[in-house]
Amino acid sequence: MNPITKIAYNCQKATFLIEKKQLSPLTAREKMELKIHLAGCSVCRMFQQQSIFINKMFSGKLFGNRYEHIKLDEDFKSALQQKIEQKLEEH
Amino acid sequence: MQDAKPATVEMVNPRQWIENYADYLYRYALTRINDEEQARDLVQETFLAGLEKTATFEGKSSEKTWLTAILKNKIIDLYRKKSSGLSAKTEALTEETFQQDFFDAEDGHWKQEHRPKEFIALQEEPLQQKEFNNILQGCMKKLPELWYAIFSMKHIDEEPTEVICTTLKVTPSNFWVIIHRTKLSLRACLQKHWI
């Protein structure tokens, strides 16, 4: 099998390149390999779309930070406040 | 001319820390650790360490930045602790091992049961987003600690790959295997639960 045919049929390699592409530049060869693969593989095209979406959701770039509205428990805060006051008085 | 002032009480105000920074630091930790209890402990440790170090606070950065830096170091320490001893195991994580999980070993095609199917589109709807995030969080919890650490350092803090590899003692090739593997697992988990 020649190298072009190989990548055209290898979804494992293609998904690897999809991940790499989102974090660092691909080499010219890798770019071409991925392009050829994606042109003929709708499953990996969907994987790519979902992968980009997951990254954006995770890093908060799509709809904001996942924990935007979360607060630290009030009881925990007051206990900690007391601990801090206590430490300050020791000095 | 500026006086070289020693750290004074007006530069740091620990009595106001909780009110001013506790929620912010908690969210910062939770985003990177994904465990409520550990995130809470980290916030506590950060404030207590800050108290010990008030004398070294030089006012070069804001109080918030300074406390965040302390927390960030604690998170990295925790990542290290969690991933130490695991690096040996990841050596076995070669490209071949996942072919058997997600892809056909013969031709590299997706196995029938692992083929990505369309997700339900996510709308600009807070409740739906919250639900999705809960599922994402649950799926994240299933990842090995080292994978989560790598994924988080890369995607949240956008650390250079070399820094992540040095900090967590992974080889660059294992780094990419883990990045790839993490996404395959996460995506599969989301497909299973986001319906």
PDB file of N, CA and C in Angstrom, chain B residues 112-174:
ATOM      1  N   GLN B 112     -17.187  -0.399  14.352  1.00  0.00           N
ATOM      2  CA  GLN B 112     -18.602  -0.060  14.190  1.00  0.00           C
ATOM      3  C   GLN B 112     -19.187   0.618  15.439  1.00  0.00           C
ATOM      4  N   GLU B 113     -18.956   0.033  16.611  1.00  0.00           N
ATOM      5  CA  GLU B 113     -19.605   0.542  17.829  1.00  0.00           C
ATOM      6  C   GLU B 113     -19.008   1.867  18.322  1.00  0.00           C
ATOM      7  N   HIS B 114     -17.851   2.246  17.788  1.00  0.00           N
ATOM      8  CA  HIS B 114     -17.212   3.483  18.256  1.00  0.00           C
ATOM      9  C   HIS B 114     -17.337   4.629  17.273  1.00  0.00           C
ATOM     10  N   ARG B 115     -17.986   4.402  16.155  1.00  0.00           N
ATOM     11  CA  ARG B 115     -18.106   5.454  15.158  1.00  0.00           C
ATOM     12  C   ARG B 115     -18.850   6.652  15.699  1.00  0.00           C
ATOM     13  N   PRO B 116     -18.281   7.846  15.579  1.00  0.00           N
ATOM     14  CA  PRO B 116     -18.998   9.033  16.046  1.00  0.00           C
ATOM     15  C   PRO B 116     -20.343   9.187  15.353  1.00  0.00           C
ATOM     16  N   LYS B 117     -21.335   9.477  16.181  1.00  0.00           N
ATOM     17  CA  LYS B 117     -22.658   9.814  15.645  1.00  0.00           C
ATOM     18  C   LYS B 117     -22.930  11.251  16.038  1.00  0.00           C
ATOM     19  N   GLU B 118     -23.855  11.839  15.334  1.00  0.00           N
ATOM     20  CA  GLU B 118     -24.143  13.251  15.580  1.00  0.00           C
ATOM     21  C   GLU B 118     -24.605  13.497  17.019  1.00  0.00           C
ATOM     22  N   PHE B 119     -24.072  14.573  17.631  1.00  0.00           N
ATOM     23  CA  PHE B 119     -24.562  15.004  18.947  1.00  0.00           C
ATOM     24  C   PHE B 119     -25.836  15.813  18.738  1.00  0.00           C
ATOM     25  N   ILE B 120     -26.620  15.883  19.797  1.00  0.00           N
ATOM     26  CA  ILE B 120     -27.746  16.809  19.755  1.00  0.00           C
ATOM     27  C   ILE B 120     -27.158  18.216  19.821  1.00  0.00           C
ATOM     28  N   ALA B 121     -27.609  19.085  18.942  1.00  0.00           N
ATOM     29  CA  ALA B 121     -27.048  20.443  18.903  1.00  0.00           C
ATOM     30  C   ALA B 121     -27.301  21.159  20.219  1.00  0.00           C
ATOM     31  N   LEU B 122     -26.292  21.902  20.652  1.00  0.00           N
ATOM     32  CA  LEU B 122     -26.411  22.629  21.908  1.00  0.00           C
ATOM     33  C   LEU B 122     -26.881  24.045  21.606  1.00  0.00           C
ATOM     34  N   GLN B 123     -27.970  24.444  22.238  1.00  0.00           N
ATOM     35  CA  GLN B 123     -28.543  25.770  21.967  1.00  0.00           C
ATOM     36  C   GLN B 123     -28.006  26.799  22.953  1.00  0.00           C
ATOM     37  N   GLU B 124     -28.286  28.043  22.645  1.00  0.00           N
ATOM     38  CA  GLU B 124     -27.963  29.152  23.560  1.00  0.00           C
ATOM     39  C   GLU B 124     -28.955  29.112  24.716  1.00  0.00           C
ATOM     40  N   GLU B 125     -28.942  28.028  25.442  1.00  0.00           N
ATOM     41  CA  GLU B 125     -29.957  27.857  26.470  1.00  0.00           C
ATOM     42  C   GLU B 125     -29.276  27.426  27.753  1.00  0.00           C
ATOM     43  N   PRO B 126     -29.277  28.301  28.772  1.00  0.00           N
ATOM     44  CA  PRO B 126     -28.475  28.056  29.977  1.00  0.00           C
ATOM     45  C   PRO B 126     -28.690  26.689  30.619  1.00  0.00           C
ATOM     46  N   LEU B 127     -29.949  26.272  30.722  1.00  0.00           N
ATOM     47  CA  LEU B 127     -30.213  24.992  31.386  1.00  0.00           C
ATOM     48  C   LEU B 127     -29.579  23.828  30.631  1.00  0.00           C
ATOM     49  N   GLN B 128     -29.705  23.890  29.312  1.00  0.00           N
ATOM     50  CA  GLN B 128     -29.159  22.825  28.486  1.00  0.00           C
ATOM     51  C   GLN B 128     -27.625  22.819  28.560  1.00  0.00           C
ATOM     52  N   GLN B 129     -27.065  24.010  28.590  1.00  0.00           N
ATOM     53  CA  GLN B 129     -25.607  24.105  28.701  1.00  0.00           C
ATOM     54  C   GLN B 129     -25.127  23.557  30.035  1.00  0.00           C
ATOM     55  N   LYS B 130     -25.917  23.858  31.061  1.00  0.00           N
ATOM     56  CA  LYS B 130     -25.553  23.384  32.391  1.00  0.00           C
ATOM     57  C   LYS B 130     -25.566  21.858  32.419  1.00  0.00           C
ATOM     58  N   GLU B 131     -26.587  21.296  31.803  1.00  0.00           N
ATOM     59  CA  GLU B 131     -26.697  19.845  31.755  1.00  0.00           C
ATOM     60  C   GLU B 131     -25.514  19.240  30.996  1.00  0.00           C
ATOM     61  N   PHE B 132     -25.206  19.868  29.876  1.00  0.00           N
ATOM     62  CA  PHE B 132     -24.074  19.381  29.087  1.00  0.00           C
ATOM     63  C   PHE B 132     -22.785  19.441  29.905  1.00  0.00           C
ATOM     64  N   ASN B 133     -22.586  20.571  30.588  1.00  0.00           N
ATOM     65  CA  ASN B 133     -21.380  20.721  31.398  1.00  0.00           C
ATOM     66  C   ASN B 133     -21.298  19.693  32.515  1.00  0.00           C
ATOM     67  N   ASN B 134     -22.459  19.364  33.105  1.00  0.00           N
ATOM     68  CA  ASN B 134     -22.461  18.328  34.138  1.00  0.00           C
ATOM     69  C   ASN B 134     -21.999  16.995  33.579  1.00  0.00           C
ATOM     70  N   ILE B 135     -22.477  16.694  32.381  1.00  0.00           N
ATOM     71  CA  ILE B 135     -22.082  15.431  31.754  1.00  0.00           C
ATOM     72  C   ILE B 135     -20.593  15.457  31.410  1.00  0.00           C
ATOM     73  N   LEU B 136     -20.160  16.594  30.863  1.00  0.00           N
ATOM     74  CA  LEU B 136     -18.737  16.755  30.530  1.00  0.00           C
ATOM     75  C   LEU B 136     -17.871  16.552  31.777  1.00  0.00           C
ATOM     76  N   GLN B 137     -18.309  17.162  32.867  1.00  0.00           N
ATOM     77  CA  GLN B 137     -17.586  17.038  34.136  1.00  0.00           C
ATOM     78  C   GLN B 137     -17.518  15.580  34.592  1.00  0.00           C
ATOM     79  N   GLY B 138     -18.654  14.896  34.494  1.00  0.00           N
ATOM     80  CA  GLY B 138     -18.711  13.483  34.871  1.00  0.00           C
ATOM     81  C   GLY B 138     -17.755  12.656  34.018  1.00  0.00           C
ATOM     82  N   CYS B 139     -17.727  12.946  32.725  1.00  0.00           N
ATOM     83  CA  CYS B 139     -16.841  12.211  31.815  1.00  0.00           C
ATOM     84  C   CYS B 139     -15.372  12.504  32.135  1.00  0.00           C
ATOM     85  N   MET B 140     -15.103  13.751  32.508  1.00  0.00           N
ATOM     86  CA  MET B 140     -13.737  14.140  32.871  1.00  0.00           C
ATOM     87  C   MET B 140     -13.244  13.359  34.092  1.00  0.00           C
ATOM     88  N   LYS B 141     -14.193  13.129  35.016  1.00  0.00           N
ATOM     89  CA  LYS B 141     -13.822  12.424  36.244  1.00  0.00           C
ATOM     90  C   LYS B 141     -13.379  10.998  35.985  1.00  0.00           C
ATOM     91  N   LYS B 142     -13.823  10.447  34.861  1.00  0.00           N
ATOM     92  CA  LYS B 142     -13.447   9.072  34.552  1.00  0.00           C
ATOM     93  C   LYS B 142     -12.040   8.975  33.966  1.00  0.00           C
ATOM     94  N   LEU B 143     -11.461  10.107  33.613  1.00  0.00           N
ATOM     95  CA  LEU B 143     -10.126  10.065  33.010  1.00  0.00           C
ATOM     96  C   LEU B 143      -9.062   9.817  34.071  1.00  0.00           C
ATOM     97  N   PRO B 144      -7.986   9.133  33.709  1.00  0.00           N
ATOM     98  CA  PRO B 144      -6.867   9.019  34.643  1.00  0.00           C
ATOM     99  C   PRO B 144      -6.352  10.416  35.006  1.00  0.00           C
ATOM    100  N   GLU B 145      -5.868  10.561  36.238  1.00  0.00           N
ATOM    101  CA  GLU B 145      -5.430  11.867  36.750  1.00  0.00           C
ATOM    102  C   GLU B 145      -4.426  12.556  35.834  1.00  0.00           C
ATOM    103  N   LEU B 146      -3.479  11.772  35.358  1.00  0.00           N
ATOM    104  CA  LEU B 146      -2.432  12.347  34.513  1.00  0.00           C
ATOM    105  C   LEU B 146      -3.018  12.922  33.229  1.00  0.00           C
ATOM    106  N   TRP B 147      -3.982  12.218  32.657  1.00  0.00           N
ATOM    107  CA  TRP B 147      -4.602  12.707  31.425  1.00  0.00           C
ATOM    108  C   TRP B 147      -5.331  14.010  31.683  1.00  0.00           C
ATOM    109  N   TYR B 148      -6.054  14.053  32.798  1.00  0.00           N
ATOM    110  CA  TYR B 148      -6.779  15.273  33.123  1.00  0.00           C
ATOM    111  C   TYR B 148      -5.808  16.428  33.312  1.00  0.00           C
ATOM    112  N   ALA B 149      -4.707  16.171  34.023  1.00  0.00           N
ATOM    113  CA  ALA B 149      -3.709  17.214  34.265  1.00  0.00           C
ATOM    114  C   ALA B 149      -3.166  17.752  32.945  1.00  0.00           C
ATOM    115  N   ILE B 150      -2.831  16.855  32.044  1.00  0.00           N
ATOM    116  CA  ILE B 150      -2.280  17.266  30.752  1.00  0.00           C
ATOM    117  C   ILE B 150      -3.314  18.051  29.949  1.00  0.00           C
ATOM    118  N   PHE B 151      -4.525  17.528  29.914  1.00  0.00           N
ATOM    119  CA  PHE B 151      -5.590  18.171  29.141  1.00  0.00           C
ATOM    120  C   PHE B 151      -5.876  19.575  29.674  1.00  0.00           C
ATOM    121  N   SER B 152      -5.906  19.674  30.990  1.00  0.00           N
ATOM    122  CA  SER B 152      -6.207  20.946  31.616  1.00  0.00           C
ATOM    123  C   SER B 152      -5.072  21.960  31.432  1.00  0.00           C
ATOM    124  N   MET B 153      -3.838  21.511  31.617  1.00  0.00           N
ATOM    125  CA  MET B 153      -2.703  22.433  31.430  1.00  0.00           C
ATOM    126  C   MET B 153      -2.661  22.956  29.999  1.00  0.00           C
ATOM    127  N   LYS B 154      -3.014  22.090  29.068  1.00  0.00           N
ATOM    128  CA  LYS B 154      -2.954  22.498  27.666  1.00  0.00           C
ATOM    129  C   LYS B 154      -4.130  23.388  27.291  1.00  0.00           C
ATOM    130  N   HIS B 155      -5.330  22.988  27.672  1.00  0.00           N
ATOM    131  CA  HIS B 155      -6.505  23.702  27.171  1.00  0.00           C
ATOM    132  C   HIS B 155      -6.938  24.878  28.026  1.00  0.00           C
ATOM    133  N   ILE B 156      -6.682  24.818  29.328  1.00  0.00           N
ATOM    134  CA  ILE B 156      -7.088  25.951  30.173  1.00  0.00           C
ATOM    135  C   ILE B 156      -5.945  26.956  30.265  1.00  0.00           C
ATOM    136  N   ASP B 157      -4.770  26.476  30.587  1.00  0.00           N
ATOM    137  CA  ASP B 157      -3.660  27.408  30.792  1.00  0.00           C
ATOM    138  C   ASP B 157      -2.812  27.613  29.545  1.00  0.00           C
ATOM    139  N   GLU B 158      -3.090  26.839  28.516  1.00  0.00           N
ATOM    140  CA  GLU B 158      -2.364  26.944  27.255  1.00  0.00           C
ATOM    141  C   GLU B 158      -0.846  26.943  27.457  1.00  0.00           C
ATOM    142  N   GLU B 159      -0.407  26.051  28.311  1.00  0.00           N
ATOM    143  CA  GLU B 159       1.027  25.917  28.574  1.00  0.00           C
ATOM    144  C   GLU B 159       1.707  25.291  27.357  1.00  0.00           C
ATOM    145  N   PRO B 160       2.963  25.707  27.099  1.00  0.00           N
ATOM    146  CA  PRO B 160       3.695  25.053  26.007  1.00  0.00           C
ATOM    147  C   PRO B 160       3.896  23.567  26.300  1.00  0.00           C
ATOM    148  N   THR B 161       3.844  22.768  25.244  1.00  0.00           N
ATOM    149  CA  THR B 161       3.970  21.327  25.387  1.00  0.00           C
ATOM    150  C   THR B 161       5.230  20.921  26.161  1.00  0.00           C
ATOM    151  N   GLU B 162       6.350  21.601  25.883  1.00  0.00           N
ATOM    152  CA  GLU B 162       7.604  21.237  26.564  1.00  0.00           C
ATOM    153  C   GLU B 162       7.473  21.426  28.074  1.00  0.00           C
ATOM    154  N   VAL B 163       6.776  22.517  28.462  1.00  0.00           N
ATOM    155  CA  VAL B 163       6.609  22.792  29.895  1.00  0.00           C
ATOM    156  C   VAL B 163       5.799  21.673  30.548  1.00  0.00           C
ATOM    157  N   ILE B 164       4.742  21.258  29.887  1.00  0.00           N
ATOM    158  CA  ILE B 164       3.892  20.188  30.432  1.00  0.00           C
ATOM    159  C   ILE B 164       4.696  18.888  30.543  1.00  0.00           C
ATOM    160  N   CYS B 165       5.443  18.580  29.502  1.00  0.00           N
ATOM    161  CA  CYS B 165       6.236  17.342  29.509  1.00  0.00           C
ATOM    162  C   CYS B 165       7.265  17.336  30.635  1.00  0.00           C
ATOM    163  N   THR B 166       7.937  18.471  30.833  1.00  0.00           N
ATOM    164  CA  THR B 166       8.938  18.550  31.895  1.00  0.00           C
ATOM    165  C   THR B 166       8.278  18.476  33.261  1.00  0.00           C
ATOM    166  N   THR B 167       7.210  19.244  33.434  1.00  0.00           N
ATOM    167  CA  THR B 167       6.550  19.299  34.737  1.00  0.00           C
ATOM    168  C   THR B 167       5.997  17.945  35.148  1.00  0.00           C
ATOM    169  N   LEU B 168       5.365  17.262  34.222  1.00  0.00           N
ATOM    170  CA  LEU B 168       4.699  16.008  34.572  1.00  0.00           C
ATOM    171  C   LEU B 168       5.511  14.772  34.185  1.00  0.00           C
ATOM    172  N   LYS B 169       6.720  15.032  33.704  1.00  0.00           N
ATOM    173  CA  LYS B 169       7.618  13.932  33.335  1.00  0.00           C
ATOM    174  C   LYS B 169       6.984  12.958  32.341  1.00  0.00           C
ATOM    175  N   VAL B 170       6.481  13.482  31.260  1.00  0.00           N
ATOM    176  CA  VAL B 170       6.037  12.609  30.178  1.00  0.00           C
ATOM    177  C   VAL B 170       6.860  12.926  28.930  1.00  0.00           C
ATOM    178  N   THR B 171       7.069  11.925  28.114  1.00  0.00           N
ATOM    179  CA  THR B 171       7.812  12.168  26.886  1.00  0.00           C
ATOM    180  C   THR B 171       6.874  12.850  25.882  1.00  0.00           C
ATOM    181  N   PRO B 172       7.446  13.631  24.944  1.00  0.00           N
ATOM    182  CA  PRO B 172       6.578  14.282  23.957  1.00  0.00           C
ATOM    183  C   PRO B 172       5.693  13.289  23.208  1.00  0.00           C
ATOM    184  N   SER B 173       6.211  12.119  22.909  1.00  0.00           N
ATOM    185  CA  SER B 173       5.361  11.204  22.152  1.00  0.00           C
ATOM    186  C   SER B 173       4.216  10.676  23.022  1.00  0.00           C
ATOM    187  N   ASN B 174       4.487  10.445  24.298  1.00  0.00           N
ATOM    188  CA  ASN B 174       3.386  10.062  25.195  1.00  0.00           C
ATOM    189  C   ASN B 174       2.390  11.194  25.385  1.00  0.00           C
TER     190      ASN B 174
END
